[in-house]
Coordinates of C-alpha atoms and ligand atoms in Angstrom, one line a residue:
M12 CA 75.3 61.7 46.7
Q13 CA 77.5 62.3 49.8
V14 CA 76.5 64.8 52.4
I15 CA 79.6 66.4 54.0
D16 CA 79.5 68.8 57.0
T17 CA 83.1 69.8 57.7
P18 CA 85.6 71.9 55.7
N19 CA 88.3 69.3 56.0
D20 CA 86.2 66.5 54.6
I21 CA 84.9 68.5 51.6
L22 CA 88.5 69.7 50.8
R23 CA 89.8 66.2 50.9
Y24 CA 87.2 65.0 48.4
S25 CA 87.8 68.1 46.2
R26 CA 91.5 67.5 46.1
E27 CA 91.0 63.9 45.3
I28 CA 88.9 64.9 42.3
K29 CA 91.3 67.5 41.2
G30 CA 94.1 64.8 41.4
Q31 CA 92.1 63.0 38.7
H32 CA 92.1 66.2 36.6
K33 CA 88.3 66.5 36.8
R34 CA 86.3 69.7 37.0
I35 CA 84.3 70.8 40.0
G36 CA 81.3 73.1 39.9
L37 CA 80.0 74.7 43.1
V38 CA 76.5 76.1 43.6
P39 CA 76.4 78.0 46.9
T40 CA 72.9 78.3 48.4
M41 CA 71.1 79.0 51.7
G42 CA 68.7 76.1 51.1
A43 CA 64.9 76.1 50.9
L44 CA 65.6 75.2 47.3
H45 CA 63.3 76.0 44.3
A46 CA 63.6 75.8 40.6
G47 CA 65.8 78.9 40.5
H48 CA 68.5 77.1 42.5
M49 CA 68.0 73.9 40.6
A50 CA 68.7 75.7 37.3
L51 CA 72.1 76.7 38.6
V52 CA 72.6 73.1 39.7
E53 CA 71.6 71.8 36.2
Q54 CA 74.1 74.1 34.6
S55 CA 76.9 72.9 36.9
L56 CA 76.0 69.3 36.2
Q57 CA 76.2 69.9 32.5
E58 CA 79.5 71.8 32.5
N59 CA 81.5 69.9 35.1
D60 CA 82.5 66.3 36.1
F61 CA 81.5 66.9 39.7
T62 CA 79.0 69.2 41.3
I63 CA 79.0 70.4 44.9
A64 CA 75.9 72.2 46.2
S65 CA 76.3 74.0 49.5
L66 CA 73.5 74.6 52.0
F67 CA 74.3 77.1 54.6
V68 CA 72.1 79.9 56.1
N69 CA 74.9 82.4 56.7
P70 CA 74.1 84.4 59.8
L71 CA 76.8 87.0 58.9
Q72 CA 74.9 88.3 55.9
F73 CA 71.6 88.9 57.7
N74 CA 71.1 92.4 59.1
S75 CA 68.1 91.5 61.2
E76 CA 67.9 88.7 63.8
E77 CA 64.2 88.4 63.0
D78 CA 64.9 87.9 59.3
L79 CA 67.5 85.2 60.1
K80 CA 65.1 83.3 62.4
A81 CA 62.3 83.5 59.9
Y82 CA 64.4 82.3 57.0
P83 CA 62.9 79.1 55.6
R84 CA 64.8 75.9 56.2
D85 CA 63.9 72.4 54.9
L86 CA 67.0 70.2 54.8
H87 CA 65.1 67.0 54.1
T88 CA 63.4 68.3 50.9
D89 CA 66.6 70.1 49.8
L90 CA 68.6 66.8 50.0
S91 CA 66.0 64.9 48.1
M92 CA 65.9 67.6 45.3
L93 CA 69.7 67.6 45.0
E94 CA 69.9 63.8 45.1
K95 CA 67.2 63.5 42.3
A96 CA 69.1 66.1 40.2
G97 CA 72.3 64.0 40.4
V98 CA 74.5 66.2 42.5
D99 CA 77.6 64.5 43.7
F100 CA 78.3 66.3 47.0
V101 CA 76.2 68.4 49.3
Y102 CA 78.3 70.6 51.6
A103 CA 76.1 71.5 54.6
P104 CA 78.4 72.7 57.4
S105 CA 77.1 73.5 60.8
E106 CA 77.5 77.1 62.0
N107 CA 80.3 76.0 64.3
S108 CA 82.3 74.3 61.6
M109 CA 81.9 77.3 59.3
Y110 CA 82.7 79.8 62.0
E111 CA 84.9 78.1 64.5
T112 CA 85.9 81.6 65.5
T113 CA 84.0 84.8 64.5
P114 CA 85.9 86.2 61.5
M115 CA 87.6 89.6 62.2
V116 CA 88.6 90.1 58.5
S117 CA 86.1 90.8 55.8
V118 CA 86.1 91.9 52.2
D119 CA 85.6 95.6 51.2
F120 CA 84.0 95.6 47.8
G121 CA 84.7 99.3 47.2
P122 CA 82.1 101.5 45.4
L123 CA 80.3 98.4 44.0
G124 CA 79.4 97.3 47.5
V125 CA 77.9 100.5 48.8
R126 CA 75.1 101.1 46.2
M127 CA 71.7 99.5 46.1
E128 CA 71.6 96.5 48.4
G129 CA 74.8 97.7 50.1
A130 CA 73.1 101.0 51.0
Y131 CA 69.9 99.4 52.4
R132 CA 71.5 96.3 54.0
P133 CA 74.6 97.5 55.9
G134 CA 77.0 94.7 56.5
H135 CA 75.2 92.3 54.2
F136 CA 77.9 92.1 51.5
K137 CA 80.7 91.8 54.1
G138 CA 79.0 88.6 55.3
V139 CA 78.5 87.4 51.8
G140 CA 82.2 88.0 51.0
V141 CA 83.3 86.1 54.0
V142 CA 81.2 83.1 53.5
V143 CA 81.8 82.9 49.7
S144 CA 85.6 83.2 50.3
K145 CA 85.4 80.3 52.8
L146 CA 83.3 78.2 50.5
F147 CA 85.8 78.7 47.7
H148 CA 88.6 77.7 50.0
H149 CA 86.7 74.7 51.4
C150 CA 85.6 73.4 48.1
E151 CA 88.2 74.7 45.6
P152 CA 85.8 74.6 42.7
D153 CA 86.9 75.4 39.1
V154 CA 83.6 77.2 38.5
A155 CA 81.0 78.7 40.8
Y156 CA 77.4 79.5 39.8
F157 CA 75.5 82.5 41.0
G158 CA 72.0 83.7 40.0
L159 CA 71.5 87.1 38.3
K160 CA 68.5 87.4 40.5
D161 CA 71.1 88.8 43.0
L162 CA 72.8 90.9 40.3
Q163 CA 74.9 93.0 42.6
Q164 CA 76.0 89.9 44.5
F165 CA 77.1 88.2 41.3
L166 CA 79.1 91.3 40.2
L167 CA 80.8 91.6 43.6
I168 CA 81.8 88.0 43.8
R169 CA 83.1 88.0 40.2
K170 CA 85.1 91.1 41.0
M171 CA 86.4 89.6 44.3
A172 CA 87.5 86.4 42.5
H173 CA 89.3 88.5 39.9
D174 CA 90.8 91.2 42.2
L175 CA 91.9 88.7 44.9
S176 CA 93.0 86.0 42.4
F177 CA 90.7 83.2 43.5
P178 CA 91.3 80.5 40.9
V179 CA 87.5 80.2 40.3
K180 CA 85.5 81.1 37.2
V181 CA 82.3 82.9 38.4
V182 CA 79.3 82.3 36.2
G183 CA 75.9 84.1 36.3
H184 CA 72.7 82.3 35.5
P185 CA 69.5 84.1 34.3
I186 CA 66.6 84.6 36.6
I187 CA 64.0 81.9 36.8
R188 CA 60.5 83.2 37.3
E189 CA 57.1 81.9 38.3
A190 CA 54.4 82.0 35.6
S191 CA 53.2 85.3 37.1
G192 CA 56.6 86.8 36.4
L193 CA 57.6 86.8 40.1
A194 CA 61.3 86.0 40.5
M195 CA 61.6 82.7 42.4
S196 CA 63.0 83.2 45.9
S197 CA 63.0 81.1 49.1
R198 CA 61.4 84.1 50.8
N199 CA 58.3 83.7 48.5
Q200 CA 57.3 80.8 50.8
R201 CA 56.5 83.3 53.5
L202 CA 54.0 85.2 51.3
S203 CA 50.2 84.6 51.4
S204 CA 48.4 83.9 48.1
Q205 CA 47.4 87.5 48.0
G206 CA 51.0 88.6 48.8
L207 CA 52.2 86.5 45.8
V208 CA 49.8 88.3 43.5
I209 CA 51.0 91.7 44.8
S210 CA 54.6 90.7 44.5
A211 CA 54.2 89.8 40.8
N212 CA 53.9 93.6 40.2
L213 CA 57.6 94.0 40.9
Y214 CA 58.3 92.4 37.5
K215 CA 55.4 94.2 35.8
G216 CA 57.2 97.5 36.8
L217 CA 60.4 96.2 35.3
L218 CA 58.6 95.5 32.0
I219 CA 57.2 99.0 32.0
A220 CA 60.7 100.2 32.5
K221 CA 61.8 98.1 29.5
S222 CA 59.1 99.4 27.2
T223 CA 59.6 103.0 28.2
W224 CA 63.3 102.5 27.7
D225 CA 62.9 100.8 24.3
N226 CA 60.8 103.8 23.2
K227 CA 63.9 105.9 24.0
G228 CA 62.5 107.4 27.2
A229 CA 65.1 109.3 29.2
P230 CA 66.1 107.6 32.5
N231 CA 64.0 110.2 34.5
E232 CA 60.9 109.6 32.4
T233 CA 61.3 105.8 32.9
K234 CA 61.8 106.2 36.6
I235 CA 58.6 108.3 36.9
A236 CA 56.5 105.8 34.8
V237 CA 57.7 102.9 37.0
N238 CA 57.4 104.7 40.3
D239 CA 53.9 105.8 39.4
F240 CA 53.0 102.2 38.6
Y241 CA 54.4 100.9 41.9
K242 CA 52.7 103.7 43.9
G243 CA 49.3 102.5 42.6
I244 CA 49.8 98.9 44.0
D245 CA 48.3 98.5 47.4
G246 CA 50.5 96.4 49.7
L247 CA 53.7 97.1 47.8
E248 CA 56.3 99.3 49.5
I249 CA 59.2 100.1 47.2
E250 CA 62.6 100.7 48.8
Y251 CA 64.4 101.6 45.6
F252 CA 64.2 101.5 41.8
H253 CA 67.5 102.2 40.0
I254 CA 68.5 102.3 36.4
V255 CA 72.1 101.4 36.3
E256 CA 75.1 100.6 34.1
P257 CA 75.3 96.9 34.8
E258 CA 79.1 96.6 35.3
T259 CA 79.5 99.5 37.6
L260 CA 76.0 99.9 39.1
I261 CA 76.3 103.6 38.5
D262 CA 72.9 105.4 37.7
V263 CA 72.7 106.0 34.0
E264 CA 72.1 109.6 32.9
S265 CA 71.0 109.0 29.4
N266 CA 69.4 106.4 27.1
N267 CA 72.4 105.8 24.9
H268 CA 73.9 103.0 26.9
Q269 CA 74.7 99.6 25.4
S270 CA 73.5 97.7 28.4
V271 CA 71.4 98.7 31.3
A272 CA 69.9 97.0 34.4
F273 CA 66.6 98.0 36.1
C274 CA 66.9 97.0 39.7
V275 CA 64.1 97.1 42.3
A276 CA 63.7 96.2 46.0
G277 CA 60.5 96.4 48.0
Y278 CA 58.4 94.9 50.8
V279 CA 55.3 92.9 50.5
E280 CA 53.7 91.6 53.8
G281 CA 56.9 92.6 55.6
I282 CA 59.0 90.4 53.3
R283 CA 61.9 92.0 51.4
L284 CA 62.0 91.1 47.7
I285 CA 64.4 92.1 45.0
D286 CA 64.3 91.8 41.2
N287 CA 66.0 93.1 38.2
L288 CA 65.9 93.2 34.4
Y289 CA 69.2 93.2 32.7
L290 CA 69.1 94.4 29.1
R291 CA 72.4 93.3 27.6
Q292 CA 73.7 94.2 24.2
D293 CA 76.6 92.0 23.5
Ligands
AMP304 P1 70.1 81.9 48.0 O1 69.8 80.5 48.5 O2 68.9 82.8 48.0 O3 71.3 82.5 48.6 O4 70.4 81.7 46.5 C1 71.5 80.9 46.1 C2 71.8 81.2 44.7 O5 70.7 80.9 43.8 C3 72.2 82.6 44.5 O6 73.3 82.7 43.6 C4 71.0 83.2 43.9 O7 71.2 84.4 43.1 C5 70.4 82.1 43.0 N1 69.0 82.2 42.8 C6 68.0 82.4 43.7 N2 66.8 82.6 43.2 C7 67.0 82.5 41.8 C8 66.2 82.7 40.7 N3 64.9 82.9 40.8 N4 66.8 82.5 39.5 C9 68.1 82.3 39.3 N5 68.9 82.2 40.4 C10 68.4 82.3 41.6

């Protein structure tokens, strides 16, 4: 496994590989890796000749200095996990080599970018758009893997690649959960054992949404049942719970949709957590 820290070096390797007509998969991450990240890595390893995993805590996508500072970092463990998995390249640029100058240009994701996470984390997706565009240019992957844990991010990046003609296929990977149902997240490391128990209720609420929905409950009925459940959990502060049409993220008004996503964001012990349940009828 080679660890590369500059855009020029990773691009040189990537072009060499492309010259041999081999496929490259990219898995962008902010490190502090867990089994959720590693599932994306495994998929890339299976589907491509070469896999690049990137490790970069992107300051542009944090809307609080405190959150950025507190974000878990463990390069040593990350590298050993990626090496063990059989990753070919780790791209871990410094902040200076990623942002030699502060970007003035960003991506406007249109209506998709202002709902849910976009509404509560102003500027977040602009930062995501900039860093992912740069990673795509630095690594020139054939395929890039994103987790459905960040459903809105996945949709935005897929739309960006399509609308701005990035020659990259954007693939979404299902959410990997703890045995408790809690969606794995680097931020979970910051929770106490009691906090972890409280956080597992986020998913329980989504399961209540599913069963209410499956029983043909109207969206409002489902929202009331879920919000009542969340209100009864001490230590859990919900920011939003939305029932949306998964491609457009528009709130659904009736129960006759083919596909639907239940999306939740909330705080436990001051840590912001998100989760969703995507019911897809293909
Ligand atoms: P992050 O390091 O949090 O930016 O995540 C890097 C990538 O891993 C993103 O595409 C996430 O959506 C994905 N990811 C994070 N947690 C999970 C999870 N529990 N299951 C599936 N994918 C995940």
